[in-house]
Amino acid sequence: MISPATKPFAITLDEGSSRANHTGSWRTRRPEMTARLSPCDDACPAGEDVQGWLALAEEGEYRAAWERLVQHNPLPAVMGRACYHPCENACNRRHIDQAVSIHAVERFLGDLALREKWSAPAPLSPTGKRVLVVGAGPSGLAAAYHLALRGHAVTIREALPRAGGMMRYGIPTYRLPRDVVDAEIGRILDVGVTLECNSPVEDIVGAIEGGGFSACFAAVGAHLANRVQIPTSDAARIVDALDLLRDVEGGDPPRIGRRVAVVGGGNTALDAARTAKRLGADEATIIYRRTRAHMPAHALEVQEAVEEGIQMRWLRATARFDPGKLVVERMEVDTQGHVHGTGDFETVEADTLVLAIGQNVDLSIFEGIAGVHVTDRVIEVDSRMMTGHAGLFAGGDMVPSERTIAVAVGHGEKAARNVDAYLRGETWAPPPRPEIAAFEHINPWYYSEAERTVQPALDLARRQRTFAEVQGGLTADNALFEARRCLSCGNCFECDNCYGVCPDNAVIKLGPGKGFRIDLDFCKGCGLCEAECPCGAIRMVPEAL
Ligand SMILES: Cc1cc2nc3c(=O)[nH]c(=O)nc-3n(C[C@H](O)[C@H](O)[C@H](O)COP(=O)(O)OP(=O)(O)OC[C@H]3O[C@@H](n4cnc5c(N)ncnc54)[C@H](O)[C@@H]3O)c2cc1C
Ligand code: SF4
Ligand code: SF4
Ligand code: SF4
């Protein structure tokens, strides 16, 4: 048995030895070399060709891997840290041992690019068209990047003093260091994007027409904190989680006292509680009205928060807050899954109450714009990401969708393609999606066990008291190992199995990197090549009779 150099965990067979007579005419089925869509690619909201860049990374071709990655996502070092990596929930390898740690390899490539100062590709020649982007969060930045690469002159107007949106003013530095955010934004601006900070847009149509822009992409995010009426006395200190996180970023954290209670069950609540601990609170307690299973927060964040000593009070609802004393009602879940108060109350000691109960979009700049429709407090867009107002596109948190950075970046690229087409008077049609390489297409026998690499983590004492980054990156050796765990779902990795196993030597090698072809004069349709392909890159199709 031999193993291709880059797939040490894949077993391959020796070459066959017979070359039989022409047998093709007996066939009822014929093999086809195929390229299926890997589940990770299908699941990545940023539209990355994950399987493609992993394949390059496992050859040690890091620059080429990074270039493949940033064809879709200009923020890999950010995303390798902050993305909730739905790609890994879909990864076929999880049925063998554990999912490939895609985000960790992505982070490795992103960090390597920053260290090596790799630059983005050169933009196409100028089209003479100007595009306005409103909001310098991940969605606006991604749209600006892709539009600038297509030769358009892009100006981003940002309300806040610095670019980054929630990557800077929401996600704490212990999860996303700001030098990483700054460097990846810098590379986007270097493509030729103009950024105007402290420049809120108040009249969007006026800004488009007055600035001579031919189209606009709006990505203003969801920055209005939800409010609830909590019976309280004037002296009680209640702060909003977003304000807390933003003030910490601005270097002016509020006084929170020794004991902090945070109301909410999402990532913002956890970020606020973990931040409170780092600001010096001895006790930080999450108050959530449902159970842990219902918490919208990401499981890893909950785990890290618990490790850091954040207390969790599930099934508790806030009833009253006075200085030093938060009264909560115990809740219960009925057989239908509904949550009810029990009439039982208890007290949690708290100097500050932090509210993290969701965010809304500030829709004021869209009021009165012809064709713009609002449903459930978000702006409606069509399949092109265009609002009902011609030339006004929108994406990210302000449109109906999941609210994550990866979704925001995916919207940015999709909008850019459609804006580009719109400016040319054309329509962009996404390419048809191939069949997904399901686990049934994989031959697990050919892959040996290889445990997922664990990222190093900062020691607990430093985690609780400093804003230093919690998760560490992979070493080059670990990143290579991790990339090589990829099964290459649905795409040939030139293991030579089909070539070796074919009884009629009907599989013809075209040379390194060129793949294989089937010589149908010799193939008798036995299907051995399909059955023995490790990764589902061959399919048998019925022969036209
Ligand atoms: C605390 C917190 C933690 C999070 N953690 C994660 C995480 O770990 N992983 C993840 O995937 N997602 C996370 N999210 C969600 C994620 O940050 C958002 O989904 C994402 O940032 C949305 O991108 P966006 O570009 O649509 O909006 P934003 O990032 O909100 O950016 C919008 C930008 O528009 C600007 N703007 C607003 N109005 C105007 C105006 N009128 N004129 C000019 N500029 C304007 C804003 O100042 C802002 O810079 C988190 C969110 C929060 C609040
Ligand atoms: S952006 Fe997120 S979903 Fe996409 S490959 Fe990276 S970690 Fe996975
Ligand atoms: S094994 Fe590789 S190609 Fe397959 S889903 Fe996982 S990361 Fe993607
Ligand atoms: S098609 Fe499958 S069996 Fe043939 S070389 Fe490629 S990965 Fe190996």
Coordinates of C-alpha atoms and ligand atoms in Angstrom, one line a residue:
M1 CA 0.0 0.0 0.0
I2 CA 1.2 3.5 -0.7
S3 CA 0.0 6.9 0.6
P4 CA 0.2 10.1 -1.4
A5 CA 2.7 12.4 0.4
T6 CA 0.0 14.9 1.4
K7 CA -2.5 12.4 2.7
P8 CA -0.7 10.4 5.3
F9 CA -4.0 9.4 6.8
A10 CA -5.4 7.9 3.6
I11 CA -4.6 4.4 2.6
T12 CA -4.2 3.8 -1.2
L13 CA -3.9 0.6 -3.3
D14 CA -1.2 -0.5 -5.6
E15 CA -1.6 -0.2 -9.4
G16 CA -3.5 -2.9 -11.3
S17 CA -1.6 -5.1 -13.8
S18 CA -3.9 -6.2 -16.5
R19 CA -5.0 -4.3 -19.6
A20 CA -7.8 -6.4 -21.1
N21 CA -9.4 -6.3 -24.5
H22 CA -12.0 -3.8 -25.5
T23 CA -14.9 -4.5 -23.2
G24 CA -16.8 -1.2 -23.1
S25 CA -19.8 -2.3 -25.1
W26 CA -21.0 -4.7 -22.3
R27 CA -21.6 -1.8 -20.0
T28 CA -24.9 -0.7 -18.5
R29 CA -23.3 2.0 -16.3
R30 CA -20.3 4.1 -16.9
P31 CA -18.0 5.9 -14.4
E32 CA -17.7 9.7 -14.5
M33 CA -15.0 11.7 -12.7
T34 CA -17.0 14.2 -10.8
A35 CA -16.6 17.2 -8.4
R36 CA -19.2 17.2 -5.7
L37 CA -19.7 20.1 -3.3
S38 CA -18.1 19.4 0.1
P39 CA -20.4 19.9 3.1
C40 CA -18.1 22.5 4.6
D41 CA -18.3 24.6 1.4
D42 CA -22.0 24.2 1.5
A43 CA -22.2 25.3 5.1
C44 CA -19.8 28.3 5.1
P45 CA -22.0 31.5 5.0
A46 CA -19.0 33.5 3.8
G47 CA -19.1 31.3 0.6
E48 CA -15.5 30.0 1.0
D49 CA -14.1 27.2 -1.0
V50 CA -13.0 25.4 2.1
Q51 CA -12.1 22.1 0.6
G52 CA -10.1 23.9 -2.1
W53 CA -7.9 26.0 0.3
L54 CA -7.5 23.0 2.7
A55 CA -6.2 20.9 -0.3
L56 CA -3.6 23.6 -1.0
A57 CA -2.7 24.0 2.7
E58 CA -2.1 20.3 3.1
E59 CA 0.5 20.5 0.3
G60 CA 2.2 23.3 2.4
E61 CA 1.1 25.7 -0.4
Y62 CA 0.1 28.3 2.2
R63 CA 0.2 31.4 0.0
A64 CA -1.9 29.7 -2.7
A65 CA -4.3 28.5 0.0
W66 CA -4.7 32.0 1.5
E67 CA -5.2 33.5 -2.0
R68 CA -8.0 30.9 -2.6
L69 CA -9.5 31.8 0.8
V70 CA -9.6 35.6 0.2
Q71 CA -11.2 35.2 -3.1
H72 CA -14.4 35.1 -1.0
N73 CA -13.5 36.2 2.5
P74 CA -11.1 39.1 3.1
L75 CA -11.1 38.6 6.9
P76 CA -9.6 35.1 7.5
A77 CA -7.7 36.0 10.6
V78 CA -10.8 37.5 12.1
M79 CA -13.0 34.7 11.0
G80 CA -10.6 32.0 12.1
R81 CA -11.2 33.4 15.6
A82 CA -14.7 34.7 15.8
C83 CA -16.7 32.7 13.3
Y84 CA -18.9 30.1 15.0
H85 CA -17.7 27.7 12.2
P86 CA -20.9 26.1 11.0
C87 CA -18.6 24.4 8.4
E88 CA -17.4 22.1 11.2
N89 CA -20.9 21.1 12.2
A90 CA -21.3 19.9 8.6
C91 CA -17.8 18.3 8.2
N92 CA -18.0 14.6 7.1
R93 CA -14.9 13.8 9.3
R94 CA -17.1 14.2 12.4
H95 CA -18.6 10.8 11.6
I96 CA -15.1 9.2 11.7
D97 CA -13.6 10.9 14.7
Q98 CA -14.0 14.7 15.0
A99 CA -14.5 17.5 12.5
V100 CA -11.5 19.1 10.8
S101 CA -10.6 22.2 12.8
I102 CA -11.3 24.4 9.8
H103 CA -11.4 27.6 11.7
A104 CA -8.0 26.9 13.3
V105 CA -6.4 26.4 9.9
E106 CA -8.1 29.4 8.5
R107 CA -6.7 31.5 11.4
F108 CA -3.3 30.0 10.8
L109 CA -3.4 31.2 7.1
G110 CA -4.9 34.5 8.1
D111 CA -2.1 35.2 10.7
L112 CA 0.6 34.0 8.4
A113 CA -0.6 36.4 5.7
L114 CA -0.4 39.2 8.2
R115 CA 3.0 38.3 9.4
E116 CA 4.3 37.9 5.8
K117 CA 2.4 41.1 4.7
W118 CA 0.7 39.4 1.8
S119 CA -1.4 41.8 -0.1
A120 CA -4.8 41.4 -1.8
P121 CA -4.9 40.8 -5.6
A122 CA -4.7 43.9 -7.8
P123 CA -8.0 45.4 -8.8
L124 CA -9.3 45.3 -12.3
S125 CA -9.0 48.6 -14.3
P126 CA -11.2 51.4 -13.2
T127 CA -14.8 51.3 -14.4
G128 CA -15.5 54.9 -13.7
K129 CA -18.4 54.0 -11.4
R130 CA -18.7 55.2 -7.8
V131 CA -20.3 53.1 -5.1
L132 CA -21.3 54.3 -1.6
V133 CA -21.1 51.8 1.3
V134 CA -22.8 52.8 4.5
G135 CA -21.3 51.1 7.6
A136 CA -17.7 49.7 8.0
G137 CA -18.7 46.5 9.7
P138 CA -17.8 43.1 8.2
S139 CA -20.6 43.3 5.7
G140 CA -19.7 46.8 4.4
L141 CA -16.0 46.0 4.4
A142 CA -16.5 42.8 2.5
A143 CA -18.7 44.5 -0.1
A144 CA -16.2 47.3 -0.5
Y145 CA -13.4 44.9 -1.0
H146 CA -15.1 42.9 -3.7
L147 CA -16.4 46.1 -5.4
A148 CA -13.0 47.7 -5.4
L149 CA -11.4 44.5 -6.9
R150 CA -13.9 44.8 -9.7
G151 CA -12.6 48.2 -10.5
H152 CA -15.3 50.4 -8.9
A153 CA -14.4 53.5 -6.8
V154 CA -15.8 52.8 -3.3
T155 CA -16.3 55.1 -0.4
I156 CA -17.3 53.8 3.0
R157 CA -19.0 56.2 5.4
E158 CA -18.8 55.1 9.0
A159 CA -20.6 56.7 11.9
L160 CA -18.1 55.7 14.6
P161 CA -14.5 56.9 15.0
R162 CA -13.1 53.6 13.7
A163 CA -14.0 50.9 11.2
G164 CA -14.9 47.3 12.2
G165 CA -18.5 47.5 13.4
M166 CA -19.2 44.8 16.1
M167 CA -15.8 43.3 15.4
R168 CA -14.4 46.3 17.2
Y169 CA -17.2 47.7 19.3
G170 CA -18.9 44.4 20.3
I171 CA -16.6 41.3 20.4
P172 CA -14.2 41.7 23.3
T173 CA -10.4 41.7 22.6
Y174 CA -9.8 38.5 24.5
R175 CA -11.7 36.8 21.6
L176 CA -10.6 39.1 18.8
P177 CA -7.4 41.2 19.3
R178 CA -7.6 44.6 17.6
D179 CA -4.3 44.4 15.9
V180 CA -5.8 41.6 13.8
V181 CA -8.9 43.6 13.1
D182 CA -6.8 46.7 12.2
A183 CA -4.5 44.7 9.9
E184 CA -7.2 43.0 7.9
I185 CA -9.1 46.2 7.5
G186 CA -5.9 47.9 6.4
R187 CA -5.4 45.3 3.7
I188 CA -9.0 46.0 2.4
L189 CA -8.4 49.7 2.3
D190 CA -5.1 49.1 0.5
V191 CA -7.1 47.8 -2.5
G192 CA -8.2 51.4 -3.0
V193 CA -11.2 51.8 -0.7
T194 CA -11.8 55.3 0.8
L195 CA -12.9 55.2 4.4
E196 CA -14.6 58.2 6.1
C197 CA -15.0 57.7 9.8
N198 CA -17.1 60.0 12.1
S199 CA -19.3 60.4 9.1
P200 CA -22.8 59.1 9.8
V201 CA -25.2 59.0 6.9
E202 CA -28.5 60.6 7.8
D203 CA -30.2 61.0 4.4
I204 CA -29.2 58.0 2.4
V205 CA -30.8 59.0 -1.0
G206 CA -29.3 62.5 -0.6
A207 CA -25.9 61.0 0.1
I208 CA -26.1 58.8 -3.0
E209 CA -27.3 61.6 -5.3
G210 CA -25.2 64.3 -3.7
G211 CA -22.0 62.2 -3.8
G212 CA -22.4 61.2 -7.5
F213 CA -22.7 57.5 -6.6
S214 CA -24.3 55.0 -9.0
A215 CA -25.2 52.5 -6.3
C216 CA -25.2 52.0 -2.6
F217 CA -24.7 49.1 -0.2
A218 CA -26.0 49.7 3.3
A219 CA -24.9 47.6 6.2
V220 CA -25.6 49.6 9.3
G221 CA -26.0 46.6 11.6
A222 CA -28.2 46.3 14.6
H223 CA -27.0 48.7 17.3
L224 CA -30.2 49.7 19.1
A225 CA -30.4 47.8 22.4
N226 CA -33.8 46.3 23.3
R227 CA -35.3 47.7 26.5
V228 CA -37.5 46.2 29.2
Q229 CA -39.2 47.9 32.1
I230 CA -37.7 46.6 35.3
P231 CA -39.1 48.0 38.6
T232 CA -36.2 49.8 40.1
S233 CA -35.1 52.7 42.3
D234 CA -33.3 55.7 40.9
A235 CA -30.0 54.9 42.5
A236 CA -29.8 51.4 40.9
R237 CA -27.0 51.1 38.3
I238 CA -28.4 49.6 35.1
V239 CA -26.2 49.5 32.0
D240 CA -26.7 48.2 28.5
A241 CA -24.3 45.4 27.4
L242 CA -23.5 47.1 24.1
D243 CA -22.7 50.4 25.9
L244 CA -20.5 48.5 28.4
L245 CA -18.6 46.7 25.6
R246 CA -18.2 49.9 23.6
D247 CA -17.0 51.9 26.6
V248 CA -14.4 49.3 27.3
E249 CA -13.2 49.5 23.7
G250 CA -13.1 53.3 24.0
G251 CA -10.8 52.9 27.1
D252 CA -13.5 54.3 29.4
P253 CA -15.1 51.4 31.2
P254 CA -18.0 52.2 33.6
R255 CA -17.8 51.5 37.3
I256 CA -19.6 48.2 37.8
G257 CA -18.8 47.3 41.4
R258 CA -17.9 43.9 42.8
R259 CA -21.0 42.0 41.9
V260 CA -22.6 42.1 38.4
A261 CA -25.7 40.4 37.1
V262 CA -26.3 40.1 33.4
V263 CA -29.7 39.5 31.9
G264 CA -29.8 37.5 28.7
G265 CA -28.8 34.2 27.1
G266 CA -27.0 35.2 23.9
N267 CA -23.4 35.8 23.1
T268 CA -23.6 39.5 24.0
A269 CA -24.7 38.5 27.6
L270 CA -21.7 36.1 27.9
D271 CA -19.3 38.7 26.5
A272 CA -20.6 41.3 29.0
A273 CA -20.3 38.8 31.9
R274 CA -16.8 37.7 30.9
T275 CA -15.8 41.4 30.4
A276 CA -17.2 42.3 33.8
K277 CA -15.0 39.7 35.4
R278 CA -12.0 41.0 33.6
L279 CA -12.9 44.5 34.8
G280 CA -12.5 43.3 38.4
A281 CA -16.0 42.0 39.4
D282 CA -15.6 39.1 41.9
E283 CA -19.0 37.7 40.9
A284 CA -20.6 37.8 37.5
T285 CA -23.9 36.0 37.2
I286 CA -26.0 35.4 34.0
I287 CA -29.8 35.5 34.6
Y288 CA -31.6 33.7 31.9
R289 CA -35.3 32.9 31.8
R290 CA -35.0 29.5 30.0
T291 CA -32.7 26.5 30.3
R292 CA -29.2 26.1 29.1
A293 CA -30.4 24.1 26.2
H294 CA -32.4 27.1 24.9
M295 CA -29.5 29.6 25.3
P296 CA -28.8 31.2 21.9
A297 CA -25.2 31.6 22.9
H298 CA -22.6 29.4 21.3
A299 CA -21.7 26.3 23.3
L300 CA -18.0 27.1 23.4
E301 CA -18.7 30.5 24.8
V302 CA -20.9 29.1 27.5
Q303 CA -18.2 26.5 28.4
E304 CA -15.4 29.2 28.5
A305 CA -17.6 31.4 30.7
V306 CA -18.3 28.6 33.1
E307 CA -14.5 27.8 33.2
E308 CA -13.9 31.5 34.1
G309 CA -16.2 31.3 37.0
I310 CA -19.3 33.0 35.5
Q311 CA -22.3 31.8 37.5
M312 CA -25.4 30.7 35.6
R313 CA -28.9 31.1 36.9
W314 CA -31.1 29.3 34.4
L315 CA -34.9 29.6 34.6
R316 CA -34.8 33.0 36.4
A317 CA -36.7 36.2 35.4
T318 CA -35.8 39.6 36.6
A319 CA -38.5 41.0 38.9
R320 CA -37.0 44.1 40.6
F321 CA -33.6 45.7 41.0
D322 CA -32.5 47.9 43.8
P323 CA -28.9 48.9 44.7
G324 CA -27.1 45.7 45.8
K325 CA -30.2 43.5 45.4
L326 CA -31.7 41.9 42.3
V327 CA -34.9 40.0 42.9
V328 CA -35.6 37.2 40.4
E329 CA -38.6 34.9 40.0
R330 CA -38.0 31.1 39.5
M331 CA -39.5 29.9 36.2
E332 CA -40.6 26.5 35.1
V333 CA -41.1 24.8 31.7
D334 CA -44.4 23.1 31.1
T335 CA -45.0 20.0 29.0
Q336 CA -45.5 22.2 25.9
G337 CA -42.1 23.8 26.4
H338 CA -43.6 27.1 27.5
V339 CA -41.9 29.0 30.4
H340 CA -44.0 30.2 33.3
G341 CA -43.3 32.1 36.5
T342 CA -43.7 30.0 39.7
G343 CA -44.4 32.9 42.1
D344 CA -41.2 31.9 44.0
F345 CA -38.7 34.7 44.3
E346 CA -35.1 34.8 45.4
T347 CA -32.4 37.5 45.7
V348 CA -29.1 37.8 43.9
E349 CA -26.6 40.3 45.2
A350 CA -25.7 42.7 42.4
D351 CA -24.2 46.2 42.3
T352 CA -24.8 46.6 38.6
L353 CA -27.4 45.1 36.3
V354 CA -26.3 44.6 32.7
L355 CA -29.1 44.2 30.1
A356 CA -28.2 42.0 27.1
I357 CA -31.6 41.2 25.7
G358 CA -31.1 41.7 22.0
Q359 CA -30.5 44.5 19.4
N360 CA -32.5 46.2 16.7
V361 CA -31.8 48.0 13.5
D362 CA -32.0 51.8 13.6
L363 CA -34.3 52.2 10.6
S364 CA -34.5 56.0 10.8
I365 CA -32.3 56.6 7.7
F366 CA -34.6 54.4 5.6
E367 CA -37.9 56.1 6.5
G368 CA -39.7 57.5 3.6
I369 CA -37.5 56.0 0.9
A370 CA -39.7 54.9 -2.0
G371 CA -39.7 51.1 -2.4
V372 CA -38.0 50.3 0.9
H373 CA -40.0 47.8 3.0
V374 CA -39.6 46.9 6.6
T375 CA -40.7 43.5 8.0
D376 CA -40.1 42.6 11.7
R377 CA -37.8 45.6 12.1
V378 CA -35.4 44.6 9.3
I379 CA -35.1 45.8 5.7
E380 CA -36.4 43.4 3.0
V381 CA -34.1 42.6 0.1
D382 CA -34.6 40.4 -3.0
S383 CA -32.3 37.6 -4.1
R384 CA -29.8 40.2 -5.4
M385 CA -29.7 41.8 -1.9
M386 CA -31.4 44.9 -3.4
T387 CA -34.1 46.7 -1.6
G388 CA -37.2 47.8 -3.5
H389 CA -35.4 51.1 -4.3
A390 CA -33.4 50.7 -7.5
G391 CA -29.6 50.7 -6.8
L392 CA -29.9 50.6 -3.0
F393 CA -28.6 47.2 -1.7
A394 CA -28.4 46.1 1.9
G395 CA -27.0 43.2 3.9
G396 CA -25.6 42.0 7.2
D397 CA -27.5 42.3 10.5
M398 CA -30.0 44.8 9.0
V399 CA -31.7 42.3 6.7
P400 CA -33.6 39.1 7.6
S401 CA -30.9 36.6 8.3
E402 CA -28.8 35.0 11.0
R403 CA -26.6 37.6 12.7
T404 CA -23.0 36.5 12.4
I405 CA -19.9 37.9 10.9
A406 CA -19.7 35.0 8.3
V407 CA -23.3 35.8 7.1
A408 CA -22.4 39.5 7.0
V409 CA -19.3 38.8 4.9
G410 CA -21.3 36.4 2.6
H411 CA -23.9 39.2 2.1
G412 CA -21.1 41.6 1.3
E413 CA -19.7 39.5 -1.5
K414 CA -23.1 38.5 -2.9
A415 CA -24.2 42.2 -2.9
A416 CA -20.9 43.2 -4.6
R417 CA -21.5 40.7 -7.4
N418 CA -25.0 42.0 -7.9
V419 CA -24.1 45.7 -7.6
D420 CA -21.4 45.1 -10.2
A421 CA -23.9 43.4 -12.6
Y422 CA -26.4 46.3 -11.9
L423 CA -23.8 48.9 -12.8
R424 CA -23.2 47.0 -16.1
G425 CA -26.9 46.7 -16.8
E426 CA -26.6 42.9 -16.4
T427 CA -27.9 40.3 -14.0
W428 CA -25.7 38.0 -12.0
A429 CA -26.8 34.4 -11.8
P430 CA -25.0 32.3 -9.2
P431 CA -23.5 29.1 -10.7
P432 CA -25.6 25.9 -10.2
R433 CA -24.7 24.1 -7.0
P434 CA -23.3 20.6 -7.5
E435 CA -24.6 17.6 -5.5
I436 CA -23.2 17.6 -2.0
A437 CA -20.7 14.9 -1.1
A438 CA -22.6 13.2 1.8
F439 CA -20.9 10.8 4.2
E440 CA -22.4 7.9 2.2
H441 CA -20.1 8.9 -0.7
I442 CA -17.1 8.6 1.5
N443 CA -15.2 5.4 2.1
P444 CA -14.1 5.8 5.7
W445 CA -12.0 2.6 5.6
Y446 CA -9.3 4.4 3.6
Y447 CA -8.7 7.0 6.3
S448 CA -6.9 6.2 9.5
E449 CA -7.8 7.9 12.8
A450 CA -6.2 11.2 13.4
E451 CA -7.3 13.1 16.5
R452 CA -8.3 16.7 16.0
T453 CA -5.6 19.2 17.0
V454 CA -6.5 21.2 20.2
Q455 CA -5.7 24.9 20.2
P456 CA -3.7 26.1 23.2
A457 CA -5.6 28.2 25.7
L458 CA -4.5 30.9 28.1
D459 CA -4.2 29.8 31.7
L460 CA -7.3 30.4 33.7
A461 CA -5.8 33.0 36.2
R462 CA -4.8 35.3 33.3
R463 CA -8.1 34.7 31.5
Q464 CA -10.0 36.0 34.5
R465 CA -8.1 39.1 35.0
T466 CA -6.7 40.3 31.7
F467 CA -8.0 40.9 28.2
A468 CA -5.3 38.8 26.6
E469 CA -6.5 36.5 23.9
V470 CA -7.9 33.2 25.3
Q471 CA -7.4 30.9 22.3
G472 CA -4.0 30.4 20.8
G473 CA -3.2 29.6 17.2
L474 CA -1.8 26.4 15.6
T475 CA 1.9 25.9 14.9
A476 CA 2.8 25.3 11.3
D477 CA 3.2 21.6 12.0
N478 CA -0.2 21.4 13.7
A479 CA -1.9 23.4 10.9
L480 CA -0.4 21.0 8.3
F481 CA -1.5 18.0 10.3
E482 CA -5.0 19.4 10.7
A483 CA -5.3 20.3 7.0
R484 CA -4.3 16.7 6.1
R485 CA -7.1 15.4 8.2
C486 CA -9.5 16.7 5.5
L487 CA -11.1 13.8 3.6
S488 CA -11.3 15.9 0.4
C489 CA -15.0 15.2 0.2
G490 CA -16.3 14.9 -3.4
N491 CA -13.0 16.0 -5.0
C492 CA -10.2 13.8 -6.3
F493 CA -6.9 14.0 -4.4
E494 CA -5.1 11.7 -6.8
C495 CA -4.7 8.8 -4.5
D496 CA -4.5 6.5 -7.5
N497 CA -6.9 4.0 -6.1
C498 CA -9.2 4.0 -9.1
Y499 CA -6.2 3.6 -11.3
G500 CA -4.9 0.7 -9.2
V501 CA -8.1 -1.1 -8.7
C502 CA -9.6 -1.1 -12.2
P503 CA -9.4 -4.7 -13.5
D504 CA -9.2 -3.5 -17.0
N505 CA -6.8 -0.6 -16.5
A506 CA -9.4 1.7 -18.0
V507 CA -8.5 4.6 -15.7
I508 CA -5.9 6.7 -17.4
K509 CA -3.6 9.0 -15.4
L510 CA -3.3 12.5 -16.9
G511 CA -0.3 13.5 -14.8
P512 CA 0.2 15.3 -11.5
G513 CA -2.5 17.9 -10.9
K514 CA -4.3 16.9 -14.0
G515 CA -6.4 14.1 -12.7
F516 CA -7.7 11.0 -14.5
R517 CA -9.9 10.0 -17.4
I518 CA -11.8 6.9 -18.0
D519 CA -11.0 5.0 -21.2
L520 CA -14.5 3.9 -22.1
D521 CA -13.2 1.5 -24.8
F522 CA -11.9 -0.7 -21.9
C523 CA -14.3 0.1 -19.0
K524 CA -16.9 -2.6 -18.5
G525 CA -18.8 -0.7 -15.9
C526 CA -18.1 -2.9 -12.9
G527 CA -18.1 0.1 -10.6
L528 CA -15.0 -0.9 -8.6
C529 CA -13.5 2.6 -9.1
E530 CA -16.5 4.3 -7.6
A531 CA -16.7 1.8 -4.8
E532 CA -13.0 2.2 -3.9
C533 CA -12.7 5.9 -4.4
P534 CA -12.1 7.2 -0.8
C535 CA -13.8 10.6 -1.3
G536 CA -16.8 10.2 -3.7
A537 CA -15.1 11.7 -6.7
I538 CA -16.4 9.1 -9.1
R539 CA -20.0 8.4 -9.9
M540 CA -21.6 5.6 -11.9
V541 CA -24.2 6.9 -14.4
P542 CA -26.6 4.7 -16.4
E543 CA -25.4 4.1 -20.0
A544 CA -27.8 5.3 -22.7
L545 CA -29.1 2.0 -24.2
Ligands
LIG1 C1 -21.3 41.5 21.7 C2 -21.4 40.8 20.4 C3 -20.6 39.7 20.1 C4 -20.7 39.1 18.9 N1 -19.9 38.0 18.7 C5 -19.9 37.4 17.5 C6 -19.0 36.3 17.3 O1 -18.2 35.9 18.1 N2 -19.1 35.7 16.0 C7 -20.0 36.1 15.1 O2 -20.0 35.6 14.0 N3 -20.8 37.2 15.3 C8 -20.8 37.8 16.5 N4 -21.6 38.8 16.7 C9 -22.5 39.3 15.6 C10 -21.7 40.0 14.6 O3 -20.9 40.9 15.2 C11 -22.6 40.7 13.6 O4 -23.5 39.8 13.1 C12 -21.9 41.4 12.5 O5 -20.9 42.3 13.0 C13 -22.8 42.2 11.6 O6 -22.1 42.9 10.6 P1 -22.7 44.2 9.9 O7 -21.6 44.6 9.0 O8 -24.0 43.9 9.4 O9 -22.9 45.2 11.1 P2 -22.0 45.8 12.2 O10 -20.8 45.0 12.5 O11 -22.9 46.2 13.3 O12 -21.5 47.1 11.5 C14 -22.3 48.2 11.1 C15 -21.6 49.5 11.0 O13 -22.4 50.5 10.5 C16 -22.2 51.7 11.2 N5 -23.4 52.6 11.0 C17 -24.6 52.4 11.6 N6 -25.4 53.4 11.2 C18 -24.7 54.2 10.3 C19 -25.0 55.3 9.6 N7 -26.2 55.9 9.6 N8 -24.0 55.9 8.8 C20 -22.7 55.3 8.8 N9 -22.4 54.2 9.5 C21 -23.4 53.6 10.2 C22 -21.9 51.2 12.6 O14 -21.3 52.2 13.3 C23 -21.1 50.0 12.4 O15 -19.7 50.3 12.3 C24 -21.6 39.5 17.9 C25 -22.4 40.6 18.2 C26 -22.3 41.3 19.4 C27 -23.2 42.5 19.6
SF4_2 S1 -15.8 31.6 7.7 FE1 -16.6 30.3 9.3 S2 -17.9 28.8 8.3 FE2 -16.6 29.7 6.8 S3 -14.8 28.3 6.7 FE3 -14.3 29.9 8.1 S4 -14.8 29.1 10.1 FE4 -15.9 27.9 8.6
SF4_3 S1 -13.5 16.4 5.5 FE1 -12.6 18.2 4.5 S2 -13.8 18.4 2.6 FE2 -14.9 17.0 4.0 S3 -16.4 18.3 5.0 FE3 -14.6 18.1 6.4 S4 -13.3 19.9 5.8 FE4 -14.8 19.7 4.2
SF4_4 S1 -10.9 9.6 -8.3 FE1 -10.9 8.9 -6.2 S2 -9.9 6.9 -6.3 FE2 -9.4 8.0 -8.2 S3 -7.5 9.0 -7.8 FE3 -9.1 10.4 -7.3 S4 -9.5 10.3 -5.2 FE4 -8.4 8.4 -5.8

